[in-house]
């Protein structure tokens, strides 16, 4: 989940920059979709599994794949999970309620994934963005 050691060039650019010379670890992430009617539970299947070096890579991938380019998004990243969602719109009839809440929760999978079947169903294959 981390860049273990950056090369000198990348270190000068930013802490999120890496190249083939940098020493990095690979982690696996699971993406779950949610909206007003659904919540993420452990029993649900992920819609996507991602092999990546950093949270930043995963968040960029999810943002580019699942949202329109000009979408206003809320993005938050913690140690073991992150979410990326459309900014909720306030319901004009009830200023305390929000409408149109949808997004994706991303969890770090601390276990090395077992071999997944060759099903073409979403979440069964690993998307490699390394």
XYZ file of N, CA and C in Angstrom:
390
model
N 0.813 -1.177 0.000
C 0.000 0.000 0.000
C 0.864 1.251 0.000
N 2.100 1.103 -0.167
C 2.940 2.273 0.024
C 4.126 2.282 -0.916
N 4.629 3.468 -1.064
C 5.913 3.625 -1.715
C 6.924 3.468 -0.580
N 7.714 2.432 -0.634
C 8.635 2.124 0.458
C 9.837 3.054 0.432
N 10.392 3.252 -0.759
C 11.552 4.130 -0.892
C 11.526 4.780 -2.265
N 11.424 6.118 -2.288
C 11.423 6.847 -3.553
C 12.846 7.093 -4.037
N 12.981 7.135 -5.351
C 14.270 7.549 -5.912
C 14.401 9.065 -5.740
N 15.562 9.591 -5.940
C 15.817 11.013 -5.724
C 14.971 11.896 -6.644
N 14.809 11.521 -7.914
C 14.006 12.318 -8.851
C 12.558 12.437 -8.380
N 11.959 11.311 -8.030
C 10.560 11.309 -7.601
C 10.375 12.053 -6.292
N 11.314 11.929 -5.386
C 11.245 12.614 -4.094
C 11.169 14.123 -4.288
N 11.869 14.636 -5.302
C 11.863 16.072 -5.560
C 10.545 16.546 -6.169
N 9.822 15.650 -6.851
C 8.556 16.025 -7.489
C 7.434 16.086 -6.456
N 7.162 14.964 -5.780
C 6.148 14.934 -4.714
C 6.194 13.584 -4.017
N 5.552 13.511 -2.861
C 5.559 12.246 -2.120
C 4.661 11.195 -2.757
N 3.783 11.579 -3.692
C 2.893 10.633 -4.366
C 3.455 10.167 -5.707
N 4.610 10.644 -6.090
C 5.202 10.304 -7.379
C 6.131 9.109 -7.229
N 6.082 8.193 -8.192
C 6.986 7.054 -8.186
C 7.251 6.608 -9.615
N 8.327 5.871 -9.773
C 8.699 5.346 -11.093
C 9.195 3.904 -10.915
N 9.727 3.333 -11.958
C 10.227 1.968 -11.904
C 11.431 1.794 -10.992
N 12.124 2.858 -10.704
C 13.295 2.816 -9.831
C 12.913 2.805 -8.340
N 11.734 3.310 -8.016
C 11.285 3.393 -6.624
C 10.895 2.005 -6.113
N 11.086 1.794 -4.821
C 10.696 0.533 -4.202
C 9.282 0.699 -3.640
N 8.354 -0.176 -4.090
C 6.960 -0.050 -3.715
C 6.385 -1.402 -3.336
N 5.323 -1.363 -2.564
C 4.611 -2.603 -2.238
C 3.275 -2.602 -2.990
N 2.783 -3.783 -3.299
C 1.513 -3.920 -4.000
C 0.455 -4.334 -2.994
N -0.723 -3.717 -3.098
C -1.846 -4.081 -2.258
C -3.073 -4.321 -3.113
N -4.086 -4.901 -2.493
C -5.335 -5.205 -3.172
C -6.456 -4.426 -2.501
N -7.339 -3.876 -3.310
C -8.425 -3.046 -2.837
C -9.739 -3.587 -3.394
N -10.819 -3.443 -2.627
C -12.139 -3.869 -3.075
C -13.054 -2.659 -3.112
N -13.809 -2.533 -4.208
C -14.687 -1.393 -4.430
C -16.138 -1.855 -4.310
N -16.909 -1.143 -3.479
C -18.326 -1.416 -3.293
C -19.126 -0.179 -3.694
N -20.214 -0.389 -4.409
C -21.076 0.718 -4.820
C -22.204 0.884 -3.803
N -22.632 2.128 -3.588
C -23.791 2.376 -2.735
C -24.574 3.561 -3.271
N -25.844 3.633 -2.887
C -26.693 4.781 -3.202
C -27.703 4.948 -2.080
N -28.738 5.745 -2.301
C -29.725 6.010 -1.243
C -30.336 4.738 -0.671
N -30.539 3.731 -1.523
C -31.233 2.532 -1.083
C -30.307 1.454 -0.525
N -29.041 1.487 -0.862
C -28.152 0.411 -0.445
C -27.040 0.946 0.445
N -26.572 0.072 1.324
C -25.427 0.397 2.149
C -24.415 -0.725 1.987
N -23.184 -0.426 2.302
C -22.131 -1.421 2.159
C -22.174 -2.346 3.357
N -22.252 -3.632 3.090
C -22.169 -4.610 4.164
C -21.113 -5.632 3.792
N -20.623 -6.338 4.776
C -19.568 -7.312 4.510
C -20.056 -8.471 3.650
N -21.364 -8.719 3.629
C -21.882 -9.849 2.866
C -22.011 -9.548 1.368
N -21.977 -8.297 0.978
C -22.090 -7.942 -0.435
C -20.784 -8.197 -1.152
N -20.893 -8.501 -2.428
C -19.709 -8.722 -3.255
C -19.187 -7.381 -3.771
N -17.891 -7.209 -3.850
C -17.363 -5.981 -4.443
C -17.671 -5.947 -5.936
N -17.793 -4.730 -6.475
C -18.015 -4.606 -7.914
C -16.687 -4.646 -8.661
N -15.606 -4.434 -7.932
C -14.290 -4.444 -8.563
C -13.233 -4.733 -7.511
N -12.213 -5.475 -7.913
C -11.023 -5.692 -7.084
C -9.856 -5.092 -7.855
N -9.034 -4.340 -7.154
C -7.955 -3.595 -7.815
C -6.622 -3.918 -7.166
N -5.632 -4.155 -7.992
C -4.246 -4.347 -7.557
C -3.524 -3.032 -7.860
N -2.977 -2.390 -6.808
C -2.372 -1.072 -6.997
C -1.272 -0.828 -5.968
N -0.515 0.233 -6.196
C 0.546 0.620 -5.270
C 0.046 1.548 -4.164
N -0.834 2.502 -4.501
C -1.220 3.517 -3.522
C -2.721 3.784 -3.552
N -3.221 4.357 -2.453
C -4.605 4.800 -2.384
C -4.871 5.824 -3.477
N -3.939 6.717 -3.695
C -4.106 7.765 -4.693
C -4.369 7.156 -6.077
N -3.626 6.108 -6.428
C -3.842 5.434 -7.716
C -5.253 4.868 -7.802
N -5.717 4.239 -6.731
C -7.041 3.621 -6.714
C -8.134 4.689 -6.811
N -8.001 5.757 -6.033
C -9.003 6.822 -6.070
C -9.089 7.457 -7.455
N -7.951 7.693 -8.086
C -7.953 8.247 -9.446
C -8.611 7.291 -10.429
N -8.330 5.996 -10.308
C -8.919 4.995 -11.190
C -10.441 4.973 -11.031
N -10.933 4.928 -9.795
C -12.375 4.880 -9.538
C -13.035 6.170 -10.028
N -12.431 7.304 -9.742
C -12.987 8.589 -10.184
C -13.110 8.622 -11.705
N -12.064 8.227 -12.406
C -12.077 8.273 -13.865
C -13.017 7.248 -14.487
N -13.160 6.099 -13.855
C -13.996 5.038 -14.424
C -15.490 5.236 -14.152
N -15.843 5.707 -12.963
C -17.237 5.704 -12.550
C -17.908 7.078 -12.493
N -17.169 8.157 -12.669
C -17.768 9.488 -12.587
C -17.471 10.283 -13.848
N -18.388 11.205 -14.155
C -18.165 12.109 -15.273
C -17.037 13.066 -14.907
N -16.373 13.575 -15.924
C -15.191 14.411 -15.710
C -15.468 15.647 -14.853
N -16.640 16.248 -15.021
C -16.929 17.490 -14.300
C -17.739 17.285 -13.024
N -17.848 16.067 -12.537
C -18.609 15.783 -11.319
C -17.945 16.436 -10.108
N -18.788 17.020 -9.249
C -18.278 17.517 -7.974
C -18.319 16.360 -6.992
N -17.164 16.033 -6.415
C -17.053 14.824 -5.600
C -16.563 15.122 -4.196
N -17.032 14.312 -3.266
C -16.461 14.254 -1.926
C -15.535 13.048 -1.913
N -14.293 13.255 -1.521
C -13.328 12.163 -1.465
C -12.681 12.190 -0.091
N -12.649 11.020 0.554
C -12.007 10.922 1.854
C -11.229 9.617 1.890
N -10.043 9.660 2.423
C -9.210 8.467 2.495
C -8.685 8.323 3.914
N -8.992 7.193 4.513
C -8.493 6.861 5.845
C -7.432 5.773 5.689
N -7.041 5.162 6.785
C -5.986 4.151 6.728
C -6.430 2.865 6.029
N -7.629 2.366 6.345
C -8.089 1.081 5.807
C -9.259 1.183 4.840
N -9.790 2.386 4.633
C -10.888 2.538 3.685
C -10.895 3.957 3.133
N -11.622 4.114 2.039
C -11.812 5.431 1.439
C -13.190 5.459 0.820
N -13.679 6.659 0.557
C -14.908 6.753 -0.217
C -14.789 7.895 -1.202
N -15.525 7.760 -2.259
C -15.612 8.788 -3.277
C -17.073 8.815 -3.696
N -17.704 9.989 -3.556
C -19.130 10.075 -3.832
C -19.465 11.426 -4.437
N -20.607 11.463 -5.137
C -21.107 12.730 -5.653
C -21.483 13.584 -4.466
N -21.238 14.895 -4.588
C -21.697 15.786 -3.526
C -23.209 15.718 -3.471
N -23.744 15.518 -2.282
C -25.184 15.379 -2.101
C -25.875 16.715 -2.326
N -27.021 16.662 -2.957
C -27.828 17.854 -3.181
C -28.848 17.974 -2.061
N -29.084 19.189 -1.570
C -30.083 19.371 -0.518
C -31.475 19.330 -1.115
N -32.384 18.699 -0.397
C -33.783 18.651 -0.786
C -34.394 20.005 -0.451
N -34.894 20.730 -1.462
C -35.403 22.087 -1.226
C -36.665 22.099 -0.369
N -37.446 21.010 -0.358
C -38.651 20.966 0.476
C -38.315 20.693 1.943
N -37.177 20.061 2.196
C -36.752 19.777 3.561
C -35.250 20.019 3.629
N -34.845 21.163 4.146
C -33.439 21.577 4.122
C -32.529 20.651 4.934
N -33.093 19.807 5.801
C -32.277 18.894 6.594
C -32.003 17.576 5.901
N -32.679 17.314 4.788
C -32.462 16.031 4.112
C -31.663 16.223 2.832
N -30.958 15.195 2.470
C -30.141 15.213 1.262
C -30.723 14.219 0.262
N -30.537 14.509 -1.015
C -30.964 13.587 -2.061
C -29.776 13.266 -2.952
N -29.920 12.237 -3.741
C -28.912 11.858 -4.726
C -27.575 11.523 -4.078
N -27.597 10.671 -3.069
C -26.353 10.248 -2.442
C -25.940 8.920 -3.054
N -24.857 8.933 -3.798
C -24.344 7.700 -4.389
C -22.837 7.799 -4.468
N -22.194 6.647 -4.434
C -20.748 6.663 -4.490
C -20.165 5.276 -4.348
N -18.902 5.253 -3.992
C -18.154 4.007 -3.895
C -17.313 4.035 -2.633
N -17.324 2.923 -1.927
C -16.435 2.736 -0.776
C -15.356 1.772 -1.212
N -14.153 2.063 -0.797
C -12.997 1.260 -1.190
C -12.323 0.787 0.088
N -12.094 -0.506 0.166
C -11.477 -1.086 1.350
C -10.167 -1.755 0.972
N -9.178 -1.592 1.817
C -7.918 -2.296 1.666
C -8.154 -3.737 2.058
N -7.797 -4.670 1.186
C -7.927 -6.093 1.490
C -6.582 -6.544 2.044
N -6.519 -6.783 3.338
C -5.249 -7.126 3.979
C -4.819 -8.564 3.710
N -5.746 -9.379 3.223
C -5.424 -10.765 2.893
C -5.018 -10.854 1.434
N -4.033 -11.673 1.154
C -3.668 -11.912 -0.236
C -4.839 -12.653 -0.864
N -5.381 -12.134 -1.970
C -6.582 -12.766 -2.525
C -6.310 -14.182 -3.004
N -7.307 -15.025 -2.790
C -7.218 -16.372 -3.327
C -7.453 -16.287 -4.828
N -7.152 -17.345 -5.529
C -7.375 -17.342 -6.973
C -8.865 -17.203 -7.218
N -9.229 -16.227 -8.010
C -10.632 -15.987 -8.309
C -11.033 -16.794 -9.528
N -12.326 -17.126 -9.605
C -12.771 -17.896 -10.761
C -12.691 -17.029 -12.023
N -12.864 -17.642 -13.162
C -12.747 -16.933 -14.431
C -14.067 -16.315 -14.869
N -14.979 -16.130 -13.941
C -16.266 -15.541 -14.254
C -16.067 -14.116 -14.754
N -16.929 -13.694 -15.643
C -16.846 -12.326 -16.134
C -17.692 -11.383 -15.279
N -18.289 -11.917 -14.197
C -19.073 -11.068 -13.304
C -18.176 -10.013 -12.679
N -18.715 -8.802 -12.475
C -17.923 -7.747 -11.823
C -17.423 -8.215 -10.462
N -16.232 -7.816 -10.102
C -15.665 -8.145 -8.804
C -14.979 -9.487 -8.744
N -15.081 -10.297 -9.797
C -14.447 -11.612 -9.789
C -13.036 -11.565 -10.360
N -12.756 -10.587 -11.190
C -11.424 -10.447 -11.755
C -10.703 -9.291 -11.065
N -9.392 -9.349 -11.055
C -8.601 -8.273 -10.457
C -8.139 -7.333 -11.563
N -8.415 -6.045 -11.377
C -7.948 -5.017 -12.296
C -6.556 -4.572 -11.820
N -5.568 -4.762 -12.648
C -4.186 -4.434 -12.283
C -3.856 -3.042 -12.807
N -3.623 -2.086 -11.897
C -3.251 -0.728 -12.312
C -1.836 -0.383 -11.853
N -1.037 -1.408 -11.596
C 0.339 -1.170 -11.161
C 1.200 -0.742 -12.317
